[in-house]
Amino acid sequence: MEKRKLGKQGLEVSAIGFGCMGLSHAYGAALNEHDFREVVVAAIDAGHTFLDTAEVYGTSEQPHHNEDMLGKILPEYRNQLVIATKCGLTFDTSSDVTPYPVIPDSRPENIRKAIEGSLQRLHTDHIDLYYQHRPDPKVEPEVVAETMKDLIKEGKILYWGVSEAPADYIRRAHSVCPISAIQNRYSMMARWHESLFPLLEELGIGFVAFSPLANGLLSNQYTKDSHFNKSNDYRASMTQFQPESYEQNAQLLKLLTDLAAKKQATPAQIALAWVMAQRPWIVPIPGTRNLQRVRENAQAAEVKLEAEELQSINQQLEHMSMSGVFGGTKITARK
């Protein structure tokens, strides 16, 4: 698979990364070790050399399941891979609301505790890209950036980034320790972070797009009769997967289907190609448990949208009605 550079700091990754979250969290019961390994190895074999995880991707029984399972695989492939993980977030499991609200905690001592845990679980001596998972309203961005700068000096991380941070936060943090990438939700249905593009261009920061398929809806593999387990699958409560949403999104799904037929691709590949076509420094990280989807997503790197096609798609999206889309879990301030 071709490579892309995230920002001006020199971090090069596969043009499409692989989001590991769904193997452990939010899309049904966590996979067992055999199935987890099968999916991840298939992703690596397909060309995904940029793997994304986090310390909080897990279950109540195994809170670090994702990192634990990846750690059993990584030693065999470590030199081939760019590993991203995240710190500074916990789930409020005492809440009766699902998905559970998240609680940011980016105090320097918590970041240091988190990096040691991730290094141990992933069986590696460094993390390639380390994210602050969400801004912490009780910790200034300069304090977080200073901590990350120290971790870089110590060789424990190579690059750092932030997820779901506003423009002022990014600028302030970047002034202390240059940010290589931000990671935000971005897809044809979730475009609110495009307002950050001029800032990222100015500062030379890459954009890692999570949920580039709108949590799978843009694969066009679901219908109003699709069922999701309310106890462990966030899609059960996501706006775009409610029965009425399929009619609301019919025009969008037809656009994808028509383009897929024209380009001899799949709707998911068109949706991923659209994300990559927006800027050369944007890298989507779709996730899946399906081995066929793993290979299909990787092959989206070969689908190219011409400038006129991209302009036409964007114009249609601007005037197209569609349902709401899941925007993320509620954030609760720590006590």
Coordinates of C-alpha atoms in Angstrom, one line a residue:
M1 CA 0.0 0.0 0.0
E2 CA 1.2 3.5 -0.7
K3 CA 2.3 5.7 2.2
R4 CA 1.3 9.1 3.4
K5 CA 3.1 11.6 5.7
L6 CA 1.2 12.9 8.8
G7 CA 2.3 16.4 9.1
K8 CA 5.8 17.9 8.8
Q9 CA 7.4 16.0 11.7
G10 CA 8.3 13.0 9.4
L11 CA 5.8 10.4 10.5
E12 CA 5.0 8.2 7.5
V13 CA 2.2 5.6 7.6
S14 CA 0.2 3.4 5.3
A15 CA -2.4 5.5 3.3
I16 CA -5.1 3.7 5.2
G17 CA -4.7 2.6 8.8
F18 CA -6.5 -0.1 10.7
G19 CA -8.6 0.9 13.7
C20 CA -8.5 -1.9 16.3
M21 CA -11.1 -0.6 18.7
G22 CA -14.0 -2.6 17.4
L23 CA -12.3 -5.9 18.0
S24 CA -12.6 -5.3 21.7
H25 CA -15.1 -2.5 22.3
A26 CA -18.4 -1.0 21.1
Y27 CA -19.2 -3.4 18.3
G28 CA -20.3 -6.5 20.2
A29 CA -18.5 -8.9 22.6
A30 CA -14.7 -8.7 22.5
L31 CA -13.1 -11.2 20.1
N32 CA -11.2 -14.2 21.5
E33 CA -7.4 -14.3 21.1
H34 CA -7.6 -16.5 18.0
D35 CA -10.1 -14.4 16.1
F36 CA -8.4 -11.2 17.2
R37 CA -5.1 -12.4 15.9
E38 CA -6.6 -13.6 12.6
V39 CA -8.1 -10.1 11.9
V40 CA -5.0 -8.1 12.8
V41 CA -2.6 -10.4 10.8
A42 CA -5.0 -10.2 7.8
A43 CA -4.9 -6.4 8.1
I44 CA -1.1 -6.4 8.2
D45 CA -0.9 -8.7 5.2
A46 CA -3.3 -6.5 3.3
G47 CA -1.0 -3.5 3.7
H48 CA -2.3 -1.8 6.8
T49 CA 1.0 -1.0 8.7
F50 CA -0.6 1.8 10.8
L51 CA -2.5 0.3 13.7
D52 CA -4.6 2.3 16.1
T53 CA -5.5 1.3 19.7
A54 CA -6.0 2.9 23.1
E55 CA -5.6 1.8 26.7
V56 CA -9.4 2.1 27.3
Y57 CA -10.5 -0.2 24.5
G58 CA -11.8 -3.2 26.4
T59 CA -14.5 -4.6 28.6
S60 CA -15.4 -4.3 32.2
E61 CA -13.7 -7.7 32.8
Q62 CA -10.7 -6.9 30.6
P63 CA -10.4 -3.1 30.5
H64 CA -7.2 -3.2 28.4
H65 CA -8.3 -6.0 26.1
N66 CA -7.2 -4.3 22.9
E67 CA -3.7 -3.5 23.9
D68 CA -3.3 -6.9 25.7
M69 CA -4.3 -8.8 22.5
L70 CA -2.2 -6.6 20.2
G71 CA 0.7 -7.2 22.5
K72 CA 0.6 -10.9 21.8
I73 CA 1.0 -10.2 18.1
L74 CA 3.3 -7.1 17.8
P75 CA 6.7 -8.7 18.6
E76 CA 6.5 -10.7 15.4
Y77 CA 5.8 -7.5 13.3
R78 CA 7.0 -4.6 15.3
N79 CA 9.6 -3.3 12.8
Q80 CA 7.0 -3.2 10.0
L81 CA 4.4 -1.2 12.0
V82 CA 3.5 2.2 13.2
I83 CA 1.6 1.9 16.4
A84 CA -0.7 4.5 17.8
T85 CA -2.3 4.4 21.2
K86 CA -3.9 6.9 23.6
C87 CA -4.0 8.1 27.1
G88 CA -6.0 10.5 29.4
L89 CA -9.4 8.9 29.3
T90 CA -11.5 6.6 31.5
F91 CA -15.1 5.4 31.2
D92 CA -17.7 6.3 33.8
T93 CA -19.0 2.8 34.3
S94 CA -21.2 3.9 37.2
S95 CA -23.4 5.7 34.8
D96 CA -26.8 4.3 33.7
V97 CA -26.3 5.9 30.3
T98 CA -24.9 3.9 27.4
P99 CA -22.5 4.4 25.7
Y100 CA -20.8 5.2 29.0
P101 CA -19.7 8.9 29.4
V102 CA -16.0 9.4 29.3
I103 CA -13.9 11.2 32.0
P104 CA -10.7 13.0 30.8
D105 CA -7.6 12.8 33.1
S106 CA -4.5 14.3 31.5
R107 CA -2.6 15.2 34.6
P108 CA 1.1 14.6 33.9
E109 CA 1.3 11.8 36.5
N110 CA -1.6 10.0 34.9
I111 CA 0.0 10.3 31.4
R112 CA 3.2 8.8 32.8
K113 CA 1.3 6.0 34.4
A114 CA -0.6 5.3 31.2
I115 CA 2.5 5.2 28.9
E116 CA 4.2 2.7 31.2
G117 CA 1.1 0.5 31.1
S118 CA 0.8 0.7 27.3
L119 CA 4.5 -0.1 26.8
Q120 CA 4.2 -3.1 29.0
R121 CA 1.0 -4.4 27.4
L122 CA 2.1 -3.9 23.9
H123 CA 5.6 -5.4 24.6
T124 CA 7.4 -2.6 23.0
D125 CA 10.0 0.0 24.1
H126 CA 8.3 2.9 22.4
I127 CA 5.0 4.1 21.0
D128 CA 5.2 5.6 17.5
L129 CA 2.3 8.0 17.9
Y130 CA 0.8 8.8 21.3
Y131 CA -2.5 10.7 21.5
Q132 CA -4.1 12.6 24.3
H133 CA -7.5 10.9 23.9
R134 CA -9.6 13.9 24.8
P135 CA -8.7 17.4 26.1
D136 CA -8.9 17.6 29.9
P137 CA -10.6 20.9 30.9
K138 CA -8.7 20.8 34.2
V139 CA -5.2 20.6 32.5
E140 CA -3.8 23.3 30.3
P141 CA -2.7 22.2 26.8
E142 CA 0.8 23.5 27.5
V143 CA 1.1 21.2 30.5
V144 CA 0.1 18.2 28.4
A145 CA 2.5 19.2 25.6
E146 CA 5.4 19.6 28.0
T147 CA 4.8 16.1 29.3
M148 CA 4.8 14.7 25.8
K149 CA 8.0 16.6 25.0
D150 CA 9.6 14.9 28.0
L151 CA 8.4 11.5 26.8
I152 CA 9.9 12.1 23.4
K153 CA 13.2 13.1 24.9
E154 CA 13.1 9.9 26.9
G155 CA 12.5 7.8 23.8
K156 CA 9.2 6.4 25.1
I157 CA 7.2 8.0 22.3
L158 CA 8.3 9.3 18.8
Y159 CA 5.4 11.6 17.9
W160 CA 2.3 12.8 19.6
G161 CA -1.2 14.0 18.8
V162 CA -4.5 15.0 20.2
S163 CA -8.1 13.8 19.5
E164 CA -11.2 15.9 19.4
A165 CA -9.4 19.1 20.4
P166 CA -10.5 22.6 19.3
A167 CA -8.3 25.0 17.2
D168 CA -7.1 27.1 20.1
Y169 CA -6.1 24.0 22.1
I170 CA -4.2 22.6 19.1
R171 CA -2.3 25.9 18.5
R172 CA -1.3 26.3 22.1
A173 CA -0.2 22.7 22.5
H174 CA 1.7 22.8 19.2
S175 CA 3.7 25.9 20.3
V176 CA 5.2 23.8 23.1
C177 CA 5.8 20.5 21.4
P178 CA 5.0 20.1 17.7
I179 CA 1.9 17.9 17.1
S180 CA 2.2 15.4 14.3
A181 CA -1.5 14.4 14.0
I182 CA -5.0 15.0 15.3
Q183 CA -7.5 12.2 15.3
N184 CA -11.1 13.2 14.8
R185 CA -14.3 11.7 13.4
Y186 CA -14.6 12.4 9.7
S187 CA -16.7 10.9 6.9
M188 CA -19.2 12.0 4.3
M189 CA -21.8 12.2 7.1
A190 CA -19.5 13.9 9.7
R191 CA -17.8 16.9 8.2
W192 CA -17.8 19.4 11.1
H193 CA -14.0 19.2 11.6
E194 CA -13.2 20.5 8.1
S195 CA -13.1 23.9 9.7
L196 CA -9.7 22.8 11.2
F197 CA -8.1 22.2 7.8
P198 CA -6.6 25.6 7.3
L199 CA -5.0 25.5 10.7
L200 CA -3.6 22.0 10.1
E201 CA -2.2 23.2 6.8
E202 CA -0.6 26.2 8.4
L203 CA 1.0 24.2 11.2
G204 CA 1.9 21.1 9.2
I205 CA -0.3 18.7 11.2
G206 CA -1.8 15.5 9.8
F207 CA -5.4 14.4 10.2
V208 CA -6.3 10.8 11.2
A209 CA -10.0 10.1 10.4
F210 CA -11.8 7.7 12.6
S211 CA -15.2 6.3 11.7
P212 CA -14.6 7.2 8.0
L213 CA -17.5 4.9 7.1
A214 CA -19.9 6.5 9.6
N215 CA -19.5 3.5 11.9
G216 CA -20.1 1.2 8.9
L217 CA -23.3 2.7 7.5
L218 CA -21.5 3.9 4.3
S219 CA -20.5 0.3 3.5
N220 CA -24.2 -0.1 2.5
Q221 CA -24.2 -3.5 4.2
Y222 CA -27.1 -2.7 6.6
T223 CA -30.8 -2.2 6.3
K224 CA -33.6 -1.1 8.6
D225 CA -33.9 -4.7 9.7
S226 CA -30.3 -5.0 10.9
H227 CA -30.1 -5.8 14.6
F228 CA -27.5 -4.7 17.2
N229 CA -27.2 -6.0 20.7
K230 CA -28.0 -3.1 23.1
S231 CA -25.8 -4.4 25.8
N232 CA -22.5 -4.2 24.0
D233 CA -23.0 -2.7 20.5
Y234 CA -23.1 1.1 20.3
R235 CA -24.8 1.0 16.9
A236 CA -28.0 0.0 18.6
S237 CA -28.3 3.6 19.8
M238 CA -26.6 5.5 17.0
T239 CA -28.8 7.8 15.0
Q240 CA -27.7 6.6 11.6
F241 CA -28.8 3.0 12.4
Q242 CA -32.3 3.7 13.5
P243 CA -35.0 2.3 11.1
E244 CA -36.1 5.7 9.8
S245 CA -32.5 6.7 8.9
Y246 CA -32.3 4.3 6.0
E247 CA -34.9 6.3 4.1
Q248 CA -33.3 9.5 5.1
N249 CA -29.9 8.3 3.8
A250 CA -31.2 6.7 0.6
Q251 CA -29.9 9.5 -1.6
L252 CA -26.4 9.2 -0.1
L253 CA -26.3 5.5 -0.3
K254 CA -27.4 5.6 -4.0
L255 CA -24.6 8.1 -4.7
L256 CA -22.1 5.7 -3.2
T257 CA -23.6 2.7 -5.1
D258 CA -23.6 4.6 -8.4
L259 CA -20.0 5.7 -8.0
A260 CA -19.0 2.3 -7.0
A261 CA -20.4 0.8 -10.1
K262 CA -18.7 3.5 -12.2
K263 CA -15.3 3.0 -10.6
Q264 CA -15.6 -0.8 -10.3
A265 CA -15.3 -0.5 -6.5
T266 CA -17.5 -0.9 -3.5
P267 CA -19.5 1.8 -1.6
A268 CA -17.0 1.5 1.3
Q269 CA -14.1 2.0 -1.0
I270 CA -15.7 5.1 -2.5
A271 CA -16.3 6.5 1.0
L272 CA -12.7 5.9 2.0
A273 CA -11.3 7.3 -1.3
W274 CA -13.4 10.4 -0.7
V275 CA -11.8 10.9 2.7
M276 CA -8.3 10.5 1.3
A277 CA -9.0 12.8 -1.7
Q278 CA -9.8 15.8 0.6
R279 CA -6.2 16.4 1.5
P280 CA -2.9 14.4 1.0
W281 CA -2.3 14.5 4.8
I282 CA -5.5 12.8 5.8
V283 CA -5.4 9.1 6.7
P284 CA -8.6 7.1 7.5
I285 CA -8.5 4.3 10.0
P286 CA -11.5 2.0 9.3
G287 CA -12.0 -1.0 11.5
T288 CA -13.8 -4.3 10.9
R289 CA -14.0 -7.8 12.2
N290 CA -14.8 -9.2 8.7
L291 CA -11.8 -10.6 6.9
Q292 CA -13.3 -9.8 3.5
R293 CA -13.9 -6.2 4.6
V294 CA -10.3 -6.0 5.9
R295 CA -9.0 -6.6 2.3
E296 CA -11.7 -4.5 0.7
N297 CA -10.8 -1.5 2.9
A298 CA -7.1 -1.9 2.1
Q299 CA -7.8 -1.9 -1.6
A300 CA -9.6 1.5 -1.3
A301 CA -6.1 3.0 -1.5
E302 CA -6.1 2.1 -5.2
V303 CA -9.4 3.9 -5.9
K304 CA -8.7 7.4 -7.2
L305 CA -11.3 10.2 -7.5
E306 CA -10.6 12.8 -10.2
A307 CA -10.8 16.5 -9.3
E308 CA -14.1 16.9 -11.2
E309 CA -15.6 13.8 -9.5
L310 CA -14.6 15.0 -6.1
Q311 CA -16.1 18.5 -6.8
S312 CA -19.3 16.9 -8.0
I313 CA -19.6 14.7 -4.9
N314 CA -18.9 17.6 -2.5
Q315 CA -21.5 19.7 -4.2
Q316 CA -24.1 16.9 -3.9
L317 CA -23.2 16.3 -0.3
E318 CA -23.7 20.0 0.5
H319 CA -27.3 19.9 -0.7
M320 CA -28.2 16.4 0.3
S321 CA -30.5 15.5 3.1
M322 CA -29.3 12.8 5.5
S323 CA -29.9 11.6 9.0
G324 CA -27.9 12.6 12.0
V325 CA -24.7 10.6 12.7
F326 CA -23.2 9.5 16.0
G327 CA -21.0 12.3 17.3
G328 CA -19.3 10.6 20.2
T329 CA -19.9 9.8 23.8
K330 CA -20.7 12.3 26.5
I331 CA -17.8 13.8 28.4
T332 CA -18.0 14.1 32.2
A333 CA -15.5 16.2 34.1
R334 CA -13.6 14.3 36.8
K335 CA -14.3 15.1 40.4

